[in-house]
CSV table of C-alpha atoms and ligand atoms in Angstrom, one decimal:
chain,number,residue,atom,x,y,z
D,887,UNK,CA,-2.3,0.6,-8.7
D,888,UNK,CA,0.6,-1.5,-8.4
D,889,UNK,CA,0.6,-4.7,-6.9
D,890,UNK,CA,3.3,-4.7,-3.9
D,891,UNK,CA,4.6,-7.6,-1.7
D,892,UNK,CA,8.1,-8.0,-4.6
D,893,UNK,CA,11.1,-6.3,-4.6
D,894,UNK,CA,10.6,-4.3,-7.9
D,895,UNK,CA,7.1,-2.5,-7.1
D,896,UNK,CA,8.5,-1.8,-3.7
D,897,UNK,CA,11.0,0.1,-5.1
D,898,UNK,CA,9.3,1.6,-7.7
D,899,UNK,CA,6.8,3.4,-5.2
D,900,UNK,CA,9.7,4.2,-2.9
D,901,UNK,CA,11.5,5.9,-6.1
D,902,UNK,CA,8.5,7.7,-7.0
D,903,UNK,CA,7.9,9.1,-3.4
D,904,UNK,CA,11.3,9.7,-2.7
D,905,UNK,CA,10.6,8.1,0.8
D,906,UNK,CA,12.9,7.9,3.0
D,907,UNK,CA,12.8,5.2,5.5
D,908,UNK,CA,12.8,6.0,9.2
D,909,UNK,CA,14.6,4.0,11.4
D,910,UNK,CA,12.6,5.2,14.2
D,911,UNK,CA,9.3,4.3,13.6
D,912,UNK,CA,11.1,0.8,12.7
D,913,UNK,CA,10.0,0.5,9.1
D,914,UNK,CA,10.9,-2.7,7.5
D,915,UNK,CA,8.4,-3.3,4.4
D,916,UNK,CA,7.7,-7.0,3.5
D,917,UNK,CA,8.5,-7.4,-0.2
D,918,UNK,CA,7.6,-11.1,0.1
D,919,UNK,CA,4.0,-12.8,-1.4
D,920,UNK,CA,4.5,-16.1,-0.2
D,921,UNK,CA,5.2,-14.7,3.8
D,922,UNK,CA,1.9,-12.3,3.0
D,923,UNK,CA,-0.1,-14.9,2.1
D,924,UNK,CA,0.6,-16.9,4.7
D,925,UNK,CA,0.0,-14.3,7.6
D,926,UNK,CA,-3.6,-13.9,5.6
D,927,UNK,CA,-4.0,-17.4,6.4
D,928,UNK,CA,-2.9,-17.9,9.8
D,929,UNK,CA,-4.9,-14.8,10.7
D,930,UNK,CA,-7.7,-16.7,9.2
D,931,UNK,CA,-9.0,-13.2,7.5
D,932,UNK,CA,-12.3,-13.4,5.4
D,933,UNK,CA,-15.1,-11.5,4.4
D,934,UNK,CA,-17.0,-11.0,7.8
D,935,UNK,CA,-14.0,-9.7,9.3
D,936,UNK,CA,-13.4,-6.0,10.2
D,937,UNK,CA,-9.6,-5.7,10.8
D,938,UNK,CA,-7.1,-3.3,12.5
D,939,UNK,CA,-3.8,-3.0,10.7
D,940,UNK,CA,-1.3,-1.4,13.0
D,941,UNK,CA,1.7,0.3,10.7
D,942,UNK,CA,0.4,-0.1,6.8
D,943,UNK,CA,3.9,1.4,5.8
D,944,UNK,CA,3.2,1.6,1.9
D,945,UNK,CA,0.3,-0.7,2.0
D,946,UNK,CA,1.7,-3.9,1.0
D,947,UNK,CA,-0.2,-6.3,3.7
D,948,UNK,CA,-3.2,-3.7,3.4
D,949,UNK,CA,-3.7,-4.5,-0.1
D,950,UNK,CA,-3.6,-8.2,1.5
D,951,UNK,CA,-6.2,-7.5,4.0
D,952,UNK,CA,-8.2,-4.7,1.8
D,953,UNK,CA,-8.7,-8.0,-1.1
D,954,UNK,CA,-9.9,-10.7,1.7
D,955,UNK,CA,-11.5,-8.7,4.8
D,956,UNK,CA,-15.3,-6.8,4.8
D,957,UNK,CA,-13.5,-4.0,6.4
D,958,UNK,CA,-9.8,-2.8,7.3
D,959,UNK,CA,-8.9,0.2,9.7
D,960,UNK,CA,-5.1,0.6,9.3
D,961,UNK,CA,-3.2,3.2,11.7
D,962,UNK,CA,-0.1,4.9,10.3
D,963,UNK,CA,2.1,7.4,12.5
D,964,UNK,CA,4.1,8.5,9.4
D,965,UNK,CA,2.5,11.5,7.8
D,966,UNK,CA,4.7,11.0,4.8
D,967,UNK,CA,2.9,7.4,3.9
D,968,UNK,CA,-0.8,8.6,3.7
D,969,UNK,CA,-0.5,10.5,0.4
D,970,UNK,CA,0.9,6.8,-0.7
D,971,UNK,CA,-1.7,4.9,0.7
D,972,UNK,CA,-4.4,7.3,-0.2
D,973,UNK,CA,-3.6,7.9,-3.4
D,974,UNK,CA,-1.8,5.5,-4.8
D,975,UNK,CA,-1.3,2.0,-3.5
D,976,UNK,CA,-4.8,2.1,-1.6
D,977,UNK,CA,-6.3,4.2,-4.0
D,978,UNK,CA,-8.7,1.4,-5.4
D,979,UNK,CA,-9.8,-0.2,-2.4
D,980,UNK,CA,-13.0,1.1,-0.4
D,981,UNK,CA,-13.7,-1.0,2.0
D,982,UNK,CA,-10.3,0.6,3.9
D,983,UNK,CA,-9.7,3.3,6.5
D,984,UNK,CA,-7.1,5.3,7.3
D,985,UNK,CA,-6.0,6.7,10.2
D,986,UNK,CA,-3.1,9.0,10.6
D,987,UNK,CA,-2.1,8.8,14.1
D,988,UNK,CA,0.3,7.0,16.4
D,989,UNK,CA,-1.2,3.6,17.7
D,990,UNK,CA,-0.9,4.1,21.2
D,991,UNK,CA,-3.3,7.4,21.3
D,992,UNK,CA,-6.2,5.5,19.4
D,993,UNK,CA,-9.3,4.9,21.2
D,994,UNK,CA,-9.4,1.8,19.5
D,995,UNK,CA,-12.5,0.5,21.7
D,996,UNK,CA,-13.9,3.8,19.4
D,997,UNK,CA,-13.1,2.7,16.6
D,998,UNK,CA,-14.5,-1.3,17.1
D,999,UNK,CA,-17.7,0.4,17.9
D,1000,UNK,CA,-18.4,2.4,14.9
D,1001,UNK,CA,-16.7,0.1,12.1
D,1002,UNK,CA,-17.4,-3.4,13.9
D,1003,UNK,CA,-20.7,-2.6,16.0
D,1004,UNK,CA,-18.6,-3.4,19.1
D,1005,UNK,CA,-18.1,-7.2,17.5
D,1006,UNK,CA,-14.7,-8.5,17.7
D,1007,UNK,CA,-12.5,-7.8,15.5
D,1008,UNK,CA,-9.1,-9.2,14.3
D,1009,UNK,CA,-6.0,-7.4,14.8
D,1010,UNK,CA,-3.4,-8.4,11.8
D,1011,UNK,CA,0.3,-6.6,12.2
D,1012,UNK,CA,4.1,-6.6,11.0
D,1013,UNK,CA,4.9,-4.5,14.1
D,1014,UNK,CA,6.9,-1.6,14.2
D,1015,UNK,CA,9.5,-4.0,17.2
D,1016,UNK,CA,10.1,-0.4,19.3
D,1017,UNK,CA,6.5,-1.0,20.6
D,1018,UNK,CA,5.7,-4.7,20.6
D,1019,UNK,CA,5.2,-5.0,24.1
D,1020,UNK,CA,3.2,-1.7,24.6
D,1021,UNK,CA,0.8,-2.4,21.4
D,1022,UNK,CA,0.0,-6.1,22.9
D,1023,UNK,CA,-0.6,-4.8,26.8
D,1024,UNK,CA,-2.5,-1.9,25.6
D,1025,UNK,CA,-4.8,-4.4,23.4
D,1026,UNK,CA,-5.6,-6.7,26.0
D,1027,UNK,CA,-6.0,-4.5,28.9
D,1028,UNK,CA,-7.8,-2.0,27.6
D,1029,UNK,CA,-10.4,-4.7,26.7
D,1030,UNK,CA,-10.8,-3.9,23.5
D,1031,UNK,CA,-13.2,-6.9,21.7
D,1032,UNK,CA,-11.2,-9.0,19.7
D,1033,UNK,CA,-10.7,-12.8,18.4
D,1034,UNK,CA,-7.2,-12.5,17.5
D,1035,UNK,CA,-3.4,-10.5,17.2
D,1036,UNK,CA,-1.7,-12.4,14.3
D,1037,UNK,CA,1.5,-10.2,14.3
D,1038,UNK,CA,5.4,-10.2,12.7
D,1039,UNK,CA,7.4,-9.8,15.9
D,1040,UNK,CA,11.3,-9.9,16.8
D,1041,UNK,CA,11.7,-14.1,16.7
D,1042,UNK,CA,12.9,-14.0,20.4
D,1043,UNK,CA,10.2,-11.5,21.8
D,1044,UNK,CA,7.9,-14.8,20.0
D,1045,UNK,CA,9.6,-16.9,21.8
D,1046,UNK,CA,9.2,-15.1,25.0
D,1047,UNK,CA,5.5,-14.8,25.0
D,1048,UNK,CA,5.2,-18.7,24.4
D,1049,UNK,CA,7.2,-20.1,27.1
D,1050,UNK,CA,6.8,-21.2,30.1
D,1051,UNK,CA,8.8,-21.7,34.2
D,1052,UNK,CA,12.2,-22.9,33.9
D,1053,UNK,CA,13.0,-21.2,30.5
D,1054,UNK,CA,15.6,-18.2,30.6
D,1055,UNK,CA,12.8,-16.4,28.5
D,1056,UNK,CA,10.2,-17.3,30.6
D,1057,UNK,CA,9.3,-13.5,32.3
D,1058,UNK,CA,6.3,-11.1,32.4
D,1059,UNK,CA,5.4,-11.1,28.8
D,1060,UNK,CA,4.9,-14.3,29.0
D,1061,UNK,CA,2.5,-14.8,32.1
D,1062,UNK,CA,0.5,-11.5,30.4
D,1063,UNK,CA,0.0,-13.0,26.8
D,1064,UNK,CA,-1.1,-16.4,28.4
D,1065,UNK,CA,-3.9,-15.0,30.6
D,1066,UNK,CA,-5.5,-13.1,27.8
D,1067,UNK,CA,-4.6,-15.7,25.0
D,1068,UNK,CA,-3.4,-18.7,23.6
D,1069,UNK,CA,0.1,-17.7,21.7
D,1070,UNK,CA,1.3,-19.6,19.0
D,1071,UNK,CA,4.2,-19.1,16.8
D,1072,UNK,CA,3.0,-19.5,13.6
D,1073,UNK,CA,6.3,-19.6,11.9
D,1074,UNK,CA,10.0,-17.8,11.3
D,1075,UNK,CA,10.8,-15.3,8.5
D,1076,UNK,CA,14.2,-14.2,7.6
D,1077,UNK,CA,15.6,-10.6,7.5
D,1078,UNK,CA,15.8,-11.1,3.5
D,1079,UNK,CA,12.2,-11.0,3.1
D,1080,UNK,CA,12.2,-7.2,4.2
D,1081,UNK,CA,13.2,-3.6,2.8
D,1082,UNK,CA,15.0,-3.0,4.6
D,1083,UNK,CA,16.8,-6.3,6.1
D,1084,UNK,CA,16.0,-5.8,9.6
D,1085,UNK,CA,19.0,-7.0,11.8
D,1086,UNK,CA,17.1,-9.8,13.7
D,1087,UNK,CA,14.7,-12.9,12.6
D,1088,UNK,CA,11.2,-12.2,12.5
D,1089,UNK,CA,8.5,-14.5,13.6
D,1090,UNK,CA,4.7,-14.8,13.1
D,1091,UNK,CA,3.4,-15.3,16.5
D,1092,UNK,CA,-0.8,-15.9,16.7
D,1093,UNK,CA,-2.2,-14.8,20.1
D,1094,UNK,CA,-6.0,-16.3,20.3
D,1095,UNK,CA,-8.1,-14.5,23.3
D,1096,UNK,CA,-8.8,-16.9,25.7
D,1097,UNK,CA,-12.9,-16.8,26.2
D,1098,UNK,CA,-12.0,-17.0,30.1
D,1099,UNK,CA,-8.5,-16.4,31.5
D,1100,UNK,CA,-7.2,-19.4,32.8
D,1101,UNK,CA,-6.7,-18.7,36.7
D,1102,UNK,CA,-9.5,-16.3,38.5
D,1103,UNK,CA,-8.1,-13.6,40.8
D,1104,UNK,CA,-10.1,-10.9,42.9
D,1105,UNK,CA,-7.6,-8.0,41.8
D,1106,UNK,CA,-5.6,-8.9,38.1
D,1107,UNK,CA,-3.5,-5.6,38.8
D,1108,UNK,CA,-2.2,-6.5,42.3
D,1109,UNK,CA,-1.5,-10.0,40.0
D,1110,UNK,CA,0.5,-8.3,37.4
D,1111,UNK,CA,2.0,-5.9,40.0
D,1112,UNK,CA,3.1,-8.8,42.0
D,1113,UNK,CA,4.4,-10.8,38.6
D,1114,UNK,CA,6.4,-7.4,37.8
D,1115,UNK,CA,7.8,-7.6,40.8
D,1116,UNK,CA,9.0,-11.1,40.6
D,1117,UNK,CA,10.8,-10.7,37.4
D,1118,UNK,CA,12.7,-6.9,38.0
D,1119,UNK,CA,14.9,-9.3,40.9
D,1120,UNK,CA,15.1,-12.0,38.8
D,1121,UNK,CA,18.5,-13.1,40.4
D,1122,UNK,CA,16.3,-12.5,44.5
D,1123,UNK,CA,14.4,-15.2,45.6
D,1124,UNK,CA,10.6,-14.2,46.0
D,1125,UNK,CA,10.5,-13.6,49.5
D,1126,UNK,CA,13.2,-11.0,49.2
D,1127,UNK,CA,12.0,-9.5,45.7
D,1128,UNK,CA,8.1,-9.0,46.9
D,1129,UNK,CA,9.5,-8.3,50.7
D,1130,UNK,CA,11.5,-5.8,49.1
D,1131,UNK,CA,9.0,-3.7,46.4
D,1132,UNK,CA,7.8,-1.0,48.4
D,1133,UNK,CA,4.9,-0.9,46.1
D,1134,UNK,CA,3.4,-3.7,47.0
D,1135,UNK,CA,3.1,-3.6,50.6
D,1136,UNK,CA,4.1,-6.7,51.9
D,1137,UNK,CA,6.3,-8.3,54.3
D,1138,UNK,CA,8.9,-10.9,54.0
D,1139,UNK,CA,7.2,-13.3,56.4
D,1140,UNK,CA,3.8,-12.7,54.6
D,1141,UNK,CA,5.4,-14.3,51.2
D,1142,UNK,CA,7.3,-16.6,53.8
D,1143,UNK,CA,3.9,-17.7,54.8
D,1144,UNK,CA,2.1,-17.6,51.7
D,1145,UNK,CA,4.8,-20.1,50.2
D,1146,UNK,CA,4.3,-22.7,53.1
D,1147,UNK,CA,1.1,-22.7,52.5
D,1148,UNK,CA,1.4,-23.4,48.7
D,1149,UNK,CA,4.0,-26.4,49.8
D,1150,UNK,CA,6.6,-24.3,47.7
D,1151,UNK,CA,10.1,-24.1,48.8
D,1152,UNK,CA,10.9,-21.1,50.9
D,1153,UNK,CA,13.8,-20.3,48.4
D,1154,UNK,CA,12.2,-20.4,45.3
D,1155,UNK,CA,12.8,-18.0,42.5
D,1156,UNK,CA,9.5,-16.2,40.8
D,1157,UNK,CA,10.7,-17.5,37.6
D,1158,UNK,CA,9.6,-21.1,38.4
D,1159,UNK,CA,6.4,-20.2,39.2
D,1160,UNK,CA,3.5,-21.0,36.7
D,1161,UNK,CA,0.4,-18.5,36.1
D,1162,UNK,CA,-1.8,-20.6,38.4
D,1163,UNK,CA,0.9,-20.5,41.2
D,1164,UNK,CA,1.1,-16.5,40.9
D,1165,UNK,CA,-3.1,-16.2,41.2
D,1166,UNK,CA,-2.9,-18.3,44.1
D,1167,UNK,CA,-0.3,-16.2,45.8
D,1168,UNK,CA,-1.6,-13.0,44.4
D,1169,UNK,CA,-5.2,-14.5,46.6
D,1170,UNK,CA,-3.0,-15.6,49.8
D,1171,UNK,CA,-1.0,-11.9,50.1
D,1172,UNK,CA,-4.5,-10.5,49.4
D,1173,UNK,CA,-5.8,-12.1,52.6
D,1174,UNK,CA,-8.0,-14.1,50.4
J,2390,SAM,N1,2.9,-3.2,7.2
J,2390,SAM,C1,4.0,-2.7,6.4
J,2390,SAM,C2,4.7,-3.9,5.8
J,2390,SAM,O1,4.5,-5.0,6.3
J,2390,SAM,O2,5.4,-3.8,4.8
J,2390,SAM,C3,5.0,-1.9,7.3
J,2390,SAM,C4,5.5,-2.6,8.6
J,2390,SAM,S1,6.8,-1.7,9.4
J,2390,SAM,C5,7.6,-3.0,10.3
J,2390,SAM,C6,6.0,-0.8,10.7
J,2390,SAM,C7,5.1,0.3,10.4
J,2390,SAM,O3,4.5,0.8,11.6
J,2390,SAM,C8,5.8,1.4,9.7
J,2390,SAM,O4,5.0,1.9,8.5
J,2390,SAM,C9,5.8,2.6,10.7
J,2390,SAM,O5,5.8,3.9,10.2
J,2390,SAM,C10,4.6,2.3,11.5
J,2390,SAM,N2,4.6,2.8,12.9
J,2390,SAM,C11,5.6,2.9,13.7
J,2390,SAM,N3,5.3,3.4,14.9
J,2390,SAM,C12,3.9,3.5,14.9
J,2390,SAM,C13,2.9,4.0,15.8
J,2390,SAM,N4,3.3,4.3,17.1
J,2390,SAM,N5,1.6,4.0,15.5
J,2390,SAM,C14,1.3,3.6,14.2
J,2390,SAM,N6,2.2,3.2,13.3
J,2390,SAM,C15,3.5,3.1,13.6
């Protein structure tokens, strides 16, 4: 079993396979040690640790996982990688399962019961980046037990979960990633440390789950509809974006209101409102 995470063995197995990269399930292989080693850390990964690998691709961070983990589930959409992984660059790991299937139709609560007795687990990732946002969402709001998310990302999609008001990336993501966790880029990694070069910069990005989310609201969903809102009429004030989603039921001068109450500006945009400032809106247009 060759050792991957270099240039030459990646090529090697991809020779041998006669694989054929597809661009659509965004597959960009890491073909470098020093990065793999330092996501192992970051994630913190050791032997009490059942992990999920989302997107094993030949198996070059399973290999990773599979030497410092108890346990690793890895899910793999591309039917053409599990003879790879199976019987070749897997082959003499058994502490590993493998799951051919797309990510986003996993009952992964399922699968944190049976390999993990329901425990929290630690989800360790180079994304495929078509799905970022949906893979992180579906994670946290399906509730599914877990410490950590210690994933490669697109560098500015990083940067978007991490900041805060006042920041032209500052947006939805953002306000969702800080409620369930504590994000924190971990650090950057150039195109040349993939097969292929992807045509962004990559970044490391650690989201911790918070123990308790930060702000406490009687309805998260009305929260997250109401922060949706905000953010599809970025260029409306809030009063006209929320007065104007029929969705959400409410009226101009109920926002109008809600704002005076908060001593916020009548004007203001919902991209200068903090987290805490959306759950105590979210309570006042609730009639809380
Ligand atoms: N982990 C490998 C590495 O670091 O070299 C490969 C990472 S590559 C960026 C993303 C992987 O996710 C690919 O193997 C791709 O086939 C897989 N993938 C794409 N969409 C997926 C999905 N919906 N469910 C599961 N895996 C998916």
């Amino acid at each position: 079993m060759a050792t991957l995470g270099n240039p030459t063995n990646t090529i090697a197995i991809l020779q041998k396979y006669n694989f054929n990269f597809q661009k659509k399930y965004g597959q960009n292989f890491l073909i470098d040690s020093n990065i793999l080693e330092k996501i192992i850390d970051a994630a913190e990964v050791n032997q009490n640790d059942c992990v999920l690998e989302i997107g094993p691709g030949i198996g070059t961070m399973t290999q990773y996982l599979c030497e410092n983990a108890r346990e690793v589930v890895a899910v793999e959409i591309d039917k053409k990688l599990i003879p790879i992984l199976g019987q070749d660059t897997l082959s003499s790991y058994d502490n590993i399962t493998l799951i051919n299937e797309d990510i986003l139709k996993v009952d992964i609560n399922a699968i944190v019961q049976e390999k993990n007795n329901g425990n929290p687990i630690k989800v360790v990732a180079n994304l495929p980046y078509y799905i970022t946002t949906p893979i992180i969402m579906g994670l946290f709001e399906s509730r599914v037990p877990l410490d950590s998310i210690t994933i490669m990302v697109q560098k500015e999609v990083a940067e978007r979960m991490q900041v805060g008001p006042g920041t032209k990336d500052y947006g939805a993501l953002s306000l969702a990633v800080q409620y369930y966790a504590k994000p924190e880029v971990m650090m950057t990694v150039p195109a040349g440390c993939f097969m292929p070069r992807p045509n962004v910069d990559s970044a490391v990005i650690k989201l911790t789950r918070h123990d308790k989310p930060p702000v406490t609201v009687s309805d998260e969903k009305r929260m997250f509809d109401i922060i949706r809102a905000s953010f599809n009429q970025r260029r409306k004030t809030l009063v006209n974006g929320l007065g104007n989603a029929t969705e959400l039921n409410v009226k101009k001068e109920q926002v109008l209101s809600a704002l005076e109450k908060m001593g916020l500006p009548p004007a203001i945009r919902g991209e200068a409102l903090t987290l805490v400032e959306f759950a105590a809106l979210t309570e006042l247009l609730s009639g809380n």
